[in-house]
Amino acid sequence: MSGQGRSGGRPTLEEVAVRAGVGRGTVSRVINGSSKVSEHTRAVVEAAVAELGYVPNRAARALAANRTDAIALVIPEPEARFFAEPYFSDVVRGVGATLAETDVQLVLTLAGGERERRRLAQYLSGHRVDGVLLVSVHAGDPLPELLAELGIPAVISGRRSADETLPCVDSDNLAGAAGAVRHLLGRGRRAVATITGPLDVYGAQCRLDGYRQALAAAGHPVDELLIAPGDFTEEGGRRAMRELLERRPALDAVFAASDVMAAGARLELRAAGRRIPQDVALVGFDDSVVARHMDPPLTSVRQPIEEMGRTMARVLLERIAGGPADAAVVLPTELVVRESS
Amino acid sequence: MSGQGRSGGRPTLEEVAVRAGVGRGTVSRVINGSSKVSEHTRAVVEAAVAELGYVPNRAARALAANRTDAIALVIPEPEARFFAEPYFSDVVRGVGATLAETDVQLVLTLAGGERERRRLAQYLSGHRVDGVLLVSVHAGDPLPELLAELGIPAVISGRRSADETLPCVDSDNLAGAAGAVRHLLGRGRRAVATITGPLDVYGAQCRLDGYRQALAAAGHPVDELLIAPGDFTEEGGRRAMRELLERRPALDAVFAASDVMAAGARLELRAAGRRIPQDVALVGFDDSVVARHMDPPLTSVRQPIEEMGRTMARVLLERIAGGPADAAVVLPTELVVRESS
DNA sequence: GACGCCGATGGGAGCGCTCCCACACTGTGG
DNA sequence: CCACAGTGTGGGAGCGCTCCCATCGGCGTC
């Protein structure tokens, strides 16, 4: 912080070299912690670095080394609203935690409409980041292919299908859903309904599969009329619940594939005079703020979002380094039992 | 996307120049949309750019021009949890919206513990960003001074005191709080209590001032025993509410300086057998997810967070450009009336 | 005692851009 | 007809680093 500057600017590698009485190459080696530098020289250089308060110039480094030491996190704007809550900040926190150990910076990119999407493509072709973190990509999204073409490493969360081509990090949607349903059955519920997410989203499909498997494993036949499609929105949840109550008035439990839909379902159940959990038990998915503050507090399946962020970043860094990285990581979920079930 | 590359890499300025049959300087001028280039030459160059799919190399540009075209958004990690909800993503969305028009990238920085803080200082001294967006800075934080010393433009949201030295963008905490209290009085409430935030946070102080002013303006004396200190946490809200009920059992309304504290207060009111809003009306601040999903839904003061983000970015860009920028922007809040009052 | 080898080091050659000075050229006024 | 602005334009000189090759001792070897 003391104003060292001989000529105004921050010190350069060259100046450190002069100060330490060595060559540029040597200082560079020390800075990059690499290869063969004698114990003594290293000490001298480090002293000079400290004295001058030298900090390498990122742009120069990027230019010379042809890497940016930056990765991008692409946020699909439109959805952002939905999973805004803890999701967004938790992912960022996780990613940040992994990156904190390194010298890699996190660039945030909002890719909403067609237009932003195009800009993003431009942006990425500019080779402005070493890698990309993708979150919740839709089936038809061209971005993954573009990245592959450009040879930019990428990691995805929320795989697009069972055979995702990109390395991906997901939570165990199937097991989480199955656990929730098992929990309901375990509490003596007989007619367990489910409100699904949009089934073209792979994760939503998995949750439905989990529902089916849990039922099957318990020897219950699956009643298709107990399955209602939702779309991850509150309104969608209400609609689905209404439908279910009409078709199967005797249901005594509902597993909603998201907390927000559960919130919608709750309103509808109230309106129909059903008490939660006495008449109908309700379980959600995500363990979001909504779940904790619902009345009654909602039992929900928690995803380790922050850890997913950490893992995504780790896998991407490995990928960038060229090392062998996991192609798919699935992290366990956890059922958080509250008063709604 | 077609593999132009003569030698593999992406095309450079030089190559565009050759293709267009002009000099490097001219292409640079066209790219930067600047100064005097003849109509004809511009067209030729633009054609060459399009044909080659040229995208400028950000690192080279940064090195040569000594600017990075990047700004940092510093997130104070520890608090992140609290105002995680919409706040974080809304700010980012706003900032992103402003930045979308430009070629500036958003770098996210988590500055939590002492250690990260130090890293951040290092980072910023590396001149790695053109400007910094600060959110919710504590009174004793050294960061603003560091930035001033380094001559890095910064904009703050959540000013530290009435005479903030940095340009800042805030919502009108005082008016928002006053409006909430006026609303309660307007509904015939007589004994309006308040749960404050930590008073060393300027915004929290403003909300308390707003409470006082509204009372005063309505000709009510301020009863100091109706004021209980909180800390923006749910537990703090509970504690404060307990205190209030003990001291002033006859209170019939509570203005909490945050939704989360209101959530805590609600639990305590329930436990004490008070009905909301029949016995006690409750109003929060932030209009977070919690407010919408509380039972009953919470009346709350909404801050235009996304717009704050947009404005912060705009002011910072002006600052960076060297133009005259607003020193302080205060955006209006809005009372969202729901069933709790 | 000359040779070869290896770890440690110095420094040239860029990386792709911006900046800016110098150099046409075209007009205009004296 | 020449001097003199005023436009456009070309291209040299870096920006601060990394890469890599040449160099230099010191030491074991035949």
XYZ file of C-alpha atoms (C1' of nucleotides) in Angstrom:
742
model
C 0.000 0.000 0.000
C 2.935 2.346 0.397
C 3.511 4.288 -2.761
C 6.501 2.448 -4.144
C 5.990 3.404 -7.742
C 9.116 4.835 -9.322
C 7.260 6.021 -12.302
C 3.698 5.800 -11.158
C 2.445 2.408 -12.297
C 2.476 -0.826 -10.392
C 5.720 -2.725 -10.423
C 6.380 -5.113 -13.262
C 8.089 -8.428 -13.454
C 11.093 -6.726 -14.911
C 11.401 -4.379 -11.982
C 11.222 -7.212 -9.547
C 13.950 -8.928 -11.512
C 16.200 -5.890 -11.324
C 15.528 -5.476 -7.644
C 16.347 -9.093 -6.962
C 19.332 -9.012 -9.260
C 18.064 -11.864 -11.406
C 16.546 -12.301 -14.820
C 12.888 -12.017 -15.791
C 12.645 -15.702 -16.455
C 13.686 -16.528 -12.948
C 11.139 -14.250 -11.377
C 8.477 -15.709 -13.594
C 9.455 -19.159 -12.442
C 9.219 -18.162 -8.818
C 5.863 -16.470 -9.280
C 4.454 -19.519 -10.954
C 5.854 -21.716 -8.253
C 7.288 -23.894 -10.934
C 10.289 -25.958 -11.724
C 13.853 -25.511 -10.867
C 14.834 -22.497 -8.904
C 17.460 -22.693 -6.199
C 16.372 -22.237 -2.640
C 18.423 -19.117 -2.312
C 17.265 -17.412 -5.482
C 13.676 -18.119 -4.642
C 14.071 -16.414 -1.275
C 15.699 -13.368 -2.807
C 12.993 -13.031 -5.431
C 10.240 -13.478 -2.910
C 11.722 -10.732 -0.812
C 11.792 -8.408 -3.793
C 8.206 -9.266 -4.620
C 7.146 -8.467 -1.099
C 9.090 -5.224 -0.939
C 7.701 -3.936 -4.186
C 4.242 -5.272 -3.516
C 4.313 -6.881 -6.886
C 1.095 -8.332 -8.271
C 1.217 -9.939 -11.707
C -0.717 -8.262 -14.470
C -3.494 -10.582 -15.416
C -3.985 -9.225 -18.907
C -0.350 -9.603 -19.823
C -0.310 -13.087 -18.468
C -3.449 -14.003 -20.327
C -2.058 -12.639 -23.553
C 1.267 -14.375 -23.285
C 0.018 -17.682 -21.976
C -3.141 -17.766 -24.027
C -5.411 -18.532 -21.122
C -7.555 -16.238 -19.091
C -7.711 -17.769 -15.650
C -11.388 -17.067 -15.698
C -14.430 -19.256 -15.984
C -17.956 -18.244 -16.762
C -21.109 -19.199 -14.952
C -23.995 -18.983 -17.365
C -27.284 -18.125 -15.747
C -30.365 -18.797 -17.804
C -32.113 -15.525 -17.098
C -35.745 -16.440 -17.626
C -35.698 -19.255 -15.122
C -33.569 -17.288 -12.729
C -36.702 -15.995 -11.148
C -37.905 -19.430 -10.179
C -34.911 -20.942 -8.654
C -33.626 -17.596 -7.600
C -33.911 -18.138 -3.935
C -31.176 -20.008 -2.297
C -30.233 -21.831 -5.434
C -28.467 -19.059 -7.195
C -26.486 -17.766 -4.284
C -25.699 -21.242 -3.036
C -24.278 -22.316 -6.351
C -22.228 -19.171 -6.521
C -21.020 -19.677 -2.994
C -19.963 -23.212 -3.782
C -18.204 -22.247 -6.967
C -16.575 -19.360 -5.170
C -15.345 -21.626 -2.432
C -13.517 -23.859 -4.867
C -12.168 -20.941 -6.831
C -10.902 -19.220 -3.717
C -8.065 -21.717 -3.572
C -7.005 -20.796 -7.064
C -6.343 -17.670 -9.004
C -9.293 -18.165 -11.270
C -11.959 -15.531 -11.471
C -15.664 -16.062 -11.851
C -17.428 -14.224 -14.612
C -21.182 -14.108 -14.433
C -23.155 -14.247 -17.621
C -26.873 -13.807 -17.914
C -28.196 -15.487 -20.980
C -31.840 -14.829 -21.300
C -33.478 -14.092 -24.569
C -32.375 -15.026 -28.023
C -30.391 -11.833 -28.231
C -28.335 -12.344 -25.077
C -27.799 -15.906 -26.142
C -26.258 -14.706 -29.356
C -24.049 -12.240 -27.560
C -22.943 -15.006 -25.293
C -21.944 -17.168 -28.208
C -19.902 -14.256 -29.559
C -18.446 -13.731 -26.172
C -17.389 -17.299 -25.749
C -15.886 -17.476 -29.227
C -13.741 -14.572 -28.163
C -11.982 -17.092 -25.999
C -12.537 -14.962 -23.024
C -12.826 -17.724 -20.506
C -11.038 -21.003 -19.961
C -14.200 -22.888 -19.176
C -17.918 -22.643 -18.679
C -20.330 -23.707 -15.995
C -23.811 -24.401 -17.282
C -26.858 -24.554 -15.088
C -30.202 -26.023 -16.008
C -29.875 -26.249 -19.750
C -32.882 -27.001 -21.881
C -33.004 -29.943 -24.203
C -32.741 -27.942 -27.399
C -30.133 -25.457 -26.258
C -27.376 -24.959 -28.849
C -24.890 -23.700 -26.297
C -23.359 -27.057 -25.340
C -22.681 -27.893 -28.960
C -21.186 -24.496 -29.557
C -18.859 -24.990 -26.619
C -17.843 -28.387 -27.874
C -17.088 -26.927 -31.301
C -15.012 -24.181 -29.791
C -13.213 -26.705 -27.648
C -14.090 -24.914 -24.459
C -14.370 -27.184 -21.433
C -17.759 -27.118 -19.790
C -19.581 -28.698 -16.907
C -23.311 -28.859 -16.602
C -25.656 -29.089 -13.670
C -29.042 -30.476 -14.462
C -28.174 -32.913 -17.190
C -30.318 -32.861 -20.276
C -30.827 -36.580 -20.582
C -29.697 -39.907 -19.239
C -26.766 -39.886 -21.619
C -25.469 -36.394 -21.206
C -22.403 -35.749 -23.327
C -20.996 -33.058 -21.090
C -19.543 -33.816 -17.705
C -22.256 -33.106 -15.184
C -22.941 -32.706 -11.522
C -26.413 -33.454 -10.246
C -28.210 -34.344 -7.113
C -29.816 -37.735 -6.892
C -33.287 -36.723 -7.978
C -34.522 -40.251 -8.237
C -33.362 -41.380 -4.829
C -34.518 -38.142 -3.277
C -38.017 -38.517 -4.638
C -38.123 -42.178 -3.734
C -37.047 -41.329 -0.207
C -39.809 -38.778 0.117
C -42.435 -41.227 -1.043
C -41.056 -43.947 1.208
C -41.293 -41.538 4.076
C -44.962 -40.902 3.320
C -45.711 -44.607 3.039
C -43.837 -45.158 6.250
C -46.200 -42.792 7.995
C -49.082 -44.943 6.938
C -50.243 -42.979 3.936
C -51.944 -45.150 1.363
C -52.941 -42.902 -1.495
C -49.828 -40.924 -2.325
C -50.224 -38.540 -5.231
C -47.496 -36.598 -7.013
C -47.292 -33.316 -8.829
C -44.547 -33.533 -11.410
C -42.305 -30.934 -12.943
C -42.205 -30.357 -16.701
C -41.252 -33.792 -17.926
C -38.990 -32.583 -20.691
C -36.675 -31.553 -17.908
C -34.679 -34.621 -17.110
C -34.532 -33.954 -13.393
C -38.304 -33.734 -13.222
C -38.572 -37.026 -15.031
C -36.194 -38.592 -12.521
C -38.310 -37.415 -9.639
C -41.345 -39.035 -11.176
C -39.389 -42.232 -11.709
C -38.368 -42.113 -8.076
C -42.000 -41.825 -7.099
C -42.889 -44.840 -9.203
C -40.008 -46.925 -7.970
C -40.724 -46.256 -4.325
C -44.306 -47.244 -4.786
C -43.348 -50.377 -6.676
C -40.743 -51.308 -4.107
C -43.389 -51.103 -1.415
C -45.663 -53.315 -3.400
C -48.126 -50.574 -4.276
C -49.508 -50.486 -7.770
C -49.045 -47.083 -9.392
C -52.341 -45.313 -9.939
C -51.852 -43.059 -12.953
C -54.689 -40.846 -11.825
C -52.614 -39.901 -8.786
C -50.038 -38.316 -11.075
C -50.643 -34.733 -12.185
C -48.331 -32.655 -14.330
C -47.035 -29.327 -13.033
C -44.481 -26.886 -14.314
C -42.504 -25.878 -11.225
C -44.674 -22.792 -10.679
C -47.036 -22.070 -7.829
C -49.969 -21.690 -10.171
C -49.078 -24.957 -11.824
C -49.073 -26.578 -8.410
C -52.535 -25.256 -7.627
C -53.899 -26.459 -10.899
C -52.437 -29.915 -10.477
C -53.757 -30.171 -6.939
C -57.222 -29.200 -8.043
C -57.089 -31.871 -10.676
C -55.951 -34.484 -8.199
C -58.637 -33.643 -5.669
C -61.229 -34.008 -8.347
C -59.973 -37.316 -9.627
C -59.004 -38.903 -6.336
C -60.716 -37.133 -3.453
C -59.534 -39.831 -1.101
C -55.808 -39.111 -1.490
C -53.994 -38.710 1.791
C -50.545 -37.556 0.698
C -48.898 -35.488 -2.020
C -45.320 -35.406 -3.153
C -44.679 -32.233 -5.145
C -41.565 -32.113 -7.281
C -40.774 -28.612 -6.055
C -41.461 -26.522 -2.965
C -43.080 -23.798 -4.972
C -45.554 -26.248 -6.420
C -46.102 -27.599 -2.928
C -46.965 -24.068 -1.854
C -49.542 -23.919 -4.597
C -50.898 -27.298 -3.615
C -51.168 -26.194 -0.020
C -53.373 -23.263 -0.955
C -55.649 -25.549 -2.878
C -55.809 -28.093 -0.081
C -56.732 -25.334 2.343
C -59.408 -24.112 0.008
C -60.782 -27.643 -0.098
C -60.842 -27.797 3.665
C -58.144 -30.436 4.000
C -55.851 -30.072 6.946
C -52.116 -30.570 6.599
C -50.865 -33.006 7.717
C -53.897 -34.549 9.440
C -55.900 -35.106 6.259
C -53.208 -34.850 3.655
C -49.463 -35.026 4.138
C -47.396 -32.816 1.871
C -43.771 -33.101 0.835
C -41.827 -30.810 -1.449
C -38.479 -30.784 -3.162
C -35.610 -28.254 -2.901
C -35.840 -27.300 0.752
C -36.073 -23.665 -0.189
C -36.929 -20.705 1.975
C -40.539 -21.306 1.093
C -40.410 -24.689 2.779
C -39.051 -23.377 6.039
C -41.571 -20.599 6.261
C -44.648 -22.370 5.038
C -47.453 -23.029 7.461
C -47.083 -25.747 8.478
C -43.377 -25.952 7.701
C -42.889 -28.183 4.711
C -41.096 -31.496 4.696
C -38.779 -31.313 1.716
C -35.939 -32.981 -0.108
C -32.776 -30.998 0.291
C -30.214 -30.853 -2.477
C -26.638 -30.081 -1.557
C -26.540 -27.066 -3.811
C -23.483 -25.426 -2.440
C -21.604 -28.679 -2.718
C -22.825 -29.046 -6.254
C -21.314 -25.666 -6.976
C -18.056 -26.683 -5.376
C -17.981 -29.908 -7.312
C -18.830 -28.307 -10.629
C -15.985 -25.890 -10.264
C -13.611 -28.636 -9.231
C -14.516 -30.822 -12.171
C -14.221 -27.907 -14.565
C -10.798 -26.967 -13.270
C -9.638 -30.542 -13.690
C -11.060 -30.520 -17.157
C -9.246 -27.323 -17.997
C -6.019 -28.664 -16.587
C -6.455 -31.509 -19.016
C -6.522 -34.110 -16.298
C -9.060 -36.886 -16.245
C -12.218 -35.586 -14.630
C -15.367 -37.338 -13.558
C -17.896 -37.514 -16.343
C -20.817 -37.490 -13.976
C -21.137 -36.844 -10.298
C -24.344 -37.530 -8.451
C -24.645 -36.103 -4.983
C -27.001 -37.489 -2.373
C -30.074 -35.621 -1.241
C -31.458 -35.481 2.240
C -35.026 -35.533 3.443
C -35.751 -32.705 5.843
C -38.780 -33.721 7.830
C -41.019 -30.959 9.121
C -44.595 -30.710 10.221
C -46.357 -31.101 6.920
C -45.966 -34.860 6.898
C -18.380 -20.957 -36.913
C -16.829 -22.202 -40.160
C -13.229 -23.130 -39.607
C -11.572 -20.129 -41.202
C -8.313 -20.428 -39.307
C -5.327 -20.363 -41.642
C -3.059 -21.502 -38.911
C -5.507 -22.720 -36.336
C -6.088 -19.818 -34.010
C -8.782 -17.208 -34.217
C -8.179 -14.368 -36.619
C -6.247 -11.347 -35.415
C -6.532 -7.681 -36.116
C -3.613 -7.951 -38.437
C -5.258 -10.624 -40.505
C -8.394 -8.594 -40.850
C -6.234 -5.695 -41.983
C -4.562 -7.790 -44.648
C -7.875 -9.162 -45.820
C -9.351 -5.707 -46.068
C -6.210 -4.339 -47.637
C -5.768 -1.660 -45.009
C -3.503 -1.028 -42.044
C -3.883 -2.273 -38.503
C -4.659 1.150 -37.240
C -7.610 1.510 -39.521
C -9.149 -1.767 -38.491
C -8.675 -0.828 -34.874
C -10.480 2.431 -35.525
C -13.378 0.659 -37.138
C -13.637 -1.902 -34.375
C -13.720 0.787 -31.767
C -16.254 2.710 -33.755
C -14.160 5.751 -33.264
C -12.995 8.822 -35.111
C -12.353 9.426 -38.721
C -12.677 6.545 -41.081
C -14.119 7.014 -44.528
C -17.461 5.458 -45.289
C -15.948 3.190 -47.861
C -13.048 1.933 -45.790
C -15.356 1.192 -42.902
C -17.555 -0.954 -45.096
C -14.617 -2.892 -46.475
C -13.236 -3.533 -43.020
C -16.582 -4.567 -41.661
C -16.957 -7.050 -44.458
C -13.561 -8.535 -43.678
C -14.451 -8.754 -39.999
C -17.641 -10.588 -40.814
C -15.993 -12.957 -43.264
C -13.251 -13.901 -40.884
C -15.543 -13.975 -37.885
C -13.117 -11.762 -36.088
C -13.585 -11.201 -32.377
C -11.086 -8.964 -30.605
C -8.829 -10.560 -28.058
C -9.796 -9.164 -24.730
C -6.483 -9.800 -23.031
C -4.483 -8.056 -25.697
C -6.811 -5.126 -25.613
C -6.637 -4.929 -21.865
C -2.871 -5.030 -21.909
C -2.470 -2.398 -24.566
C -5.168 -0.058 -23.377
C -4.580 -0.586 -19.705
C -8.175 -1.257 -18.873
C -9.957 -4.510 -18.400
C -13.534 -3.878 -19.441
C -14.555 -5.727 -16.342
C -16.093 -4.659 -13.102
C -16.313 -6.580 -9.870
C -19.318 -7.135 -7.696
C -18.133 -7.751 -4.179
C -20.416 -9.970 -2.167
C -19.880 -9.921 1.572
C -20.021 -13.645 2.095
C -21.122 -13.897 5.705
C -24.235 -11.840 5.214
C -24.916 -13.462 1.900
C -26.986 -16.022 3.681
C -29.372 -13.466 5.046
C -30.201 -11.426 2.097
C -29.570 -14.313 -0.204
C -33.080 -14.688 -1.409
C -34.184 -12.444 -4.125
C -31.711 -9.777 -3.232
C -28.643 -11.371 -4.638
C -30.103 -12.527 -7.888
C -32.053 -9.329 -8.368
C -28.992 -7.164 -7.956
C -27.105 -9.341 -10.363
C -29.951 -9.227 -12.824
C -30.040 -5.454 -12.653
C -26.316 -5.090 -13.038
C -26.368 -7.588 -15.848
C -29.093 -5.677 -17.628
C -27.040 -2.506 -17.687
C -23.896 -4.326 -18.673
C -25.613 -6.160 -21.489
C -25.564 -2.959 -23.511
C -21.823 -2.700 -23.133
C -18.837 -4.947 -23.539
C -18.064 -4.974 -19.860
C -17.956 -8.229 -17.992
C -19.104 -8.882 -14.473
C -16.698 -10.566 -12.128
C -18.130 -11.948 -8.928
C -16.070 -11.792 -5.810
C -16.961 -13.357 -2.518
C -15.279 -11.577 0.311
C -16.061 -13.305 3.487
C -13.536 -13.865 6.188
C -10.446 -11.906 6.920
C -8.519 -14.122 4.583
C -10.733 -13.642 1.533
C -10.785 -9.975 2.300
C -7.034 -9.884 2.064
C -7.027 -11.810 -1.165
C -9.537 -9.377 -2.515
C -7.350 -6.441 -1.666
C -4.511 -8.157 -3.494
C -6.769 -8.880 -6.353
C -7.932 -5.344 -6.715
C -4.433 -3.964 -6.480
C -3.649 -6.164 -9.434
C -5.768 -3.717 -11.386
C -7.860 -6.492 -12.625
C -11.080 -4.576 -12.877
C -11.996 -1.086 -13.975
C -14.419 -0.548 -11.150
C -16.064 -2.111 -8.159
C -19.620 -2.504 -6.983
C -19.916 -2.732 -3.214
C -22.944 -4.061 -1.440
C -23.782 -3.601 2.188
C -20.454 -2.498 3.556
C -19.867 -2.343 7.266
C -18.866 0.827 8.996
C -15.304 -0.250 9.733
C -14.592 -1.910 6.426
C -11.203 -0.902 5.006
C -12.167 -1.790 1.463
C -13.568 1.584 0.404
C -10.448 3.370 1.546
C -8.274 0.864 -0.219
C -10.187 1.438 -3.408
C -9.860 5.180 -3.050
C -6.114 4.826 -2.554
C -5.802 2.646 -5.601
C -7.882 5.101 -7.550
C -10.400 2.475 -8.544
C -13.903 3.823 -9.115
C -16.516 2.302 -6.870
C -20.194 2.539 -6.168
C -21.797 1.384 -2.991
C -25.250 0.196 -2.137
C -26.164 0.513 1.487
C -24.273 3.611 2.375
C -22.287 3.530 5.569
C -23.417 6.842 6.941
C -25.312 9.988 6.099
C -22.208 11.462 4.542
C -20.969 8.591 2.467
C -17.823 9.476 0.553
C -18.431 6.987 -2.217
C -21.164 7.438 -4.774
C -24.078 5.342 -3.620
C -27.393 3.946 -4.663
C -29.940 3.204 -1.998
C -33.618 2.714 -1.546
C -35.473 5.236 0.516
C -35.344 3.393 3.812
C -36.709 6.258 5.793
C -39.693 6.939 3.608
C -40.355 3.238 3.253
C -40.458 2.717 6.983
C -42.506 5.830 7.516
C -44.980 4.650 4.918
C -45.329 1.309 6.640
C -46.003 2.926 9.986
C -48.432 5.395 8.452
C -50.236 2.472 6.922
C -50.580 0.839 10.332
C -51.812 4.022 11.937
C -54.207 4.470 9.071
C -55.753 1.129 9.880
C -56.479 2.362 13.335
C -53.568 0.831 15.206
C -52.590 2.783 18.259
C -49.652 1.021 19.817
C -47.239 0.436 16.962
C -44.011 -1.241 18.009
C -40.890 -1.704 15.927
C -38.134 -4.266 15.764
C -35.022 -2.573 14.467
C -32.048 -3.874 12.556
C -28.517 -3.553 13.892
C -28.254 0.187 14.342
C -24.653 0.447 13.249
C -25.999 -0.321 9.812
C -27.076 3.000 8.410
C -30.066 1.634 6.568
C -31.393 0.108 9.763
C -30.995 3.434 11.503
C -32.941 5.118 8.718
C -35.785 2.678 9.082
C -35.979 3.486 12.763
C -35.912 7.185 11.976
C -38.742 6.641 9.538
C -40.722 4.931 12.269
C -40.162 7.848 14.597
C -40.988 10.472 12.012
C -44.213 8.821 10.956
C -45.323 8.631 14.546
C -44.351 12.213 15.166
C -46.059 13.385 12.015
C -49.259 11.722 13.164
C -48.983 13.406 16.524
C -48.145 10.256 18.437
C -45.484 10.474 21.089
C -42.784 7.858 20.601
C -42.834 5.258 23.354
C -39.246 4.022 23.668
C -40.463 0.793 25.193
C -42.124 -0.030 21.914
C -38.717 -0.110 20.245
C -36.761 -3.353 20.438
C -33.411 -4.019 18.818
C -33.034 -6.913 16.415
C -30.226 -8.025 14.136
C -31.982 -8.957 10.886
C -32.148 -12.624 11.899
C -35.210 -14.699 12.616
C -34.002 -15.529 16.093
C -33.331 -11.865 16.735
C -36.870 -11.114 15.646
C -38.280 -13.661 18.102
C -36.240 -12.314 20.936
C -37.262 -8.746 20.240
C -40.908 -9.719 19.969
C -40.787 -11.542 23.287
C -39.285 -8.469 24.846
C -41.958 -6.234 23.391
C -44.810 -8.446 24.538
C -43.419 -8.421 28.001
C -42.988 -4.687 28.166
C -46.084 -3.624 26.266
C -48.615 -6.447 26.217
C -51.203 -4.085 24.780
C -49.374 -3.422 21.507
C -51.521 -3.882 18.431
C -49.021 -3.545 15.587
C -45.397 -4.289 14.822
C -43.169 -2.912 12.117
C -40.160 -5.173 11.679
C -37.189 -3.769 9.797
C -36.859 -6.985 7.799
C -39.115 -9.800 6.672
C -36.991 -12.405 8.310
C -37.340 -10.670 11.668
C -41.052 -10.384 10.995
C -41.108 -14.142 10.496
C -39.495 -14.546 13.898
C -41.932 -12.117 15.422
C -44.843 -14.016 13.946
C -43.781 -17.236 15.604
C -43.588 -15.480 18.932
C -46.950 -13.806 18.477
C -48.482 -17.172 17.671
C -46.924 -18.686 20.719
C -48.454 -15.889 22.763
C -51.836 -16.592 21.271
C -52.109 -13.346 19.362
C -53.824 -13.541 16.036
C -52.456 -11.749 12.989
C -53.816 -9.355 11.952
C -56.860 -9.339 14.234
C -54.908 -8.806 17.447
C -51.614 -7.555 16.120
C -50.861 -6.245 12.649
C -47.440 -7.078 11.270
C -45.406 -5.380 8.575
C -41.979 -6.340 7.312
C -39.358 -4.871 5.048
C -37.798 -6.288 1.851
C -40.793 -8.031 0.331
C -38.828 -11.240 0.151
C -40.062 -14.712 -0.668
C -40.681 -15.179 3.028
C -43.239 -12.392 2.944
C -45.236 -13.867 0.124
C -45.359 -17.301 1.633
C -45.861 -16.428 5.251
C -49.159 -17.310 6.861
C -50.827 -14.889 6.693
C -48.984 -13.292 3.795
C -46.913 -10.435 5.102
C -47.381 -6.801 4.254
C -43.912 -5.536 3.424
C -41.915 -2.650 2.032
C -40.550 -3.512 -1.353
C -37.215 -2.163 -2.493
C -36.573 -1.864 -6.216
C -33.559 -4.114 -6.018
C -33.176 -4.887 -9.661
C -33.350 -1.227 -10.473
C -30.778 -0.522 -7.817
C -28.508 -2.970 -9.561
C -29.122 -1.304 -12.894
C -28.450 2.103 -11.433
C -25.315 1.067 -9.611
C -23.847 -0.304 -12.788
C -24.832 2.789 -14.724
C -23.282 5.128 -12.195
C -20.123 3.065 -12.058
C -19.748 3.043 -15.816
C -20.146 6.808 -15.897
C -17.596 7.065 -13.151
C -15.170 4.900 -15.067
C -15.712 6.878 -18.210
C -14.682 9.901 -16.198
C -17.944 11.647 -16.731
C -19.799 13.377 -13.937
C -21.890 10.799 -12.122
C -24.513 11.131 -9.463
C -23.009 11.070 -6.015
C -26.091 9.566 -4.467
C -29.236 8.077 -5.876
C -32.175 7.231 -3.678
C -34.864 5.067 -5.186
C -38.419 4.974 -3.896
C -39.837 1.986 -2.083
C -43.327 0.619 -2.341
C -45.598 -0.794 0.313
C -47.015 -4.149 -0.678
C -50.119 -4.659 1.396
C -51.082 -8.220 2.216
C -53.170 -9.885 4.868
C -50.951 -9.393 7.886
C -52.050 -5.812 8.389
C 42.724 -33.272 -17.857
C 39.351 -32.888 -21.511
C 34.520 -34.220 -22.137
C 29.772 -34.412 -21.359
C 25.795 -33.685 -18.702
C 22.571 -31.415 -15.957
C 20.431 -28.071 -12.994
C 19.984 -23.125 -12.799
C 19.657 -18.911 -15.119
C 19.405 -14.957 -18.567
C 17.053 -12.857 -21.991
C 15.083 -12.725 -27.006
C 10.918 -13.307 -29.285
C 6.623 -12.883 -29.455
C 1.211 -12.799 -27.730
C -2.686 -9.128 -30.231
C -3.907 -4.969 -29.327
C -3.939 0.517 -28.739
C -1.645 4.792 -29.147
C 0.260 8.118 -31.613
C 3.312 10.141 -34.842
C 4.316 10.612 -39.542
C 2.849 10.602 -43.985
C 0.095 10.977 -48.010
C -3.578 13.619 -50.290
C -6.991 17.042 -51.030
C -8.397 21.522 -51.058
C -8.140 26.520 -49.947
C -6.153 31.150 -49.639
C -2.411 34.300 -50.583
C 2.311 28.345 -57.751
C 3.448 27.530 -53.033
C 2.394 27.358 -48.163
C -0.869 25.477 -44.979
C -4.677 23.364 -42.804
C -7.323 19.270 -42.448
C -8.581 14.352 -43.362
C -7.538 9.549 -43.665
C -4.341 6.248 -43.200
C -0.084 3.192 -42.226
C 2.734 1.248 -39.117
C 6.388 1.556 -35.183
C 6.613 1.137 -30.416
C 5.314 -0.649 -26.726
C 1.873 -2.912 -22.822
C 3.876 -7.029 -19.129
C 4.012 -11.429 -19.363
C 5.363 -16.647 -20.772
C 8.008 -19.708 -23.527
C 11.945 -21.545 -24.811
C 16.568 -21.719 -26.315
C 21.186 -20.538 -25.349
C 24.449 -20.145 -21.783
C 27.060 -21.029 -17.713
C 29.135 -23.325 -14.015
C 30.058 -27.410 -11.400
C 30.799 -32.127 -11.187
C 31.286 -36.972 -12.236
C 33.735 -39.771 -15.805
C 36.921 -42.141 -18.845
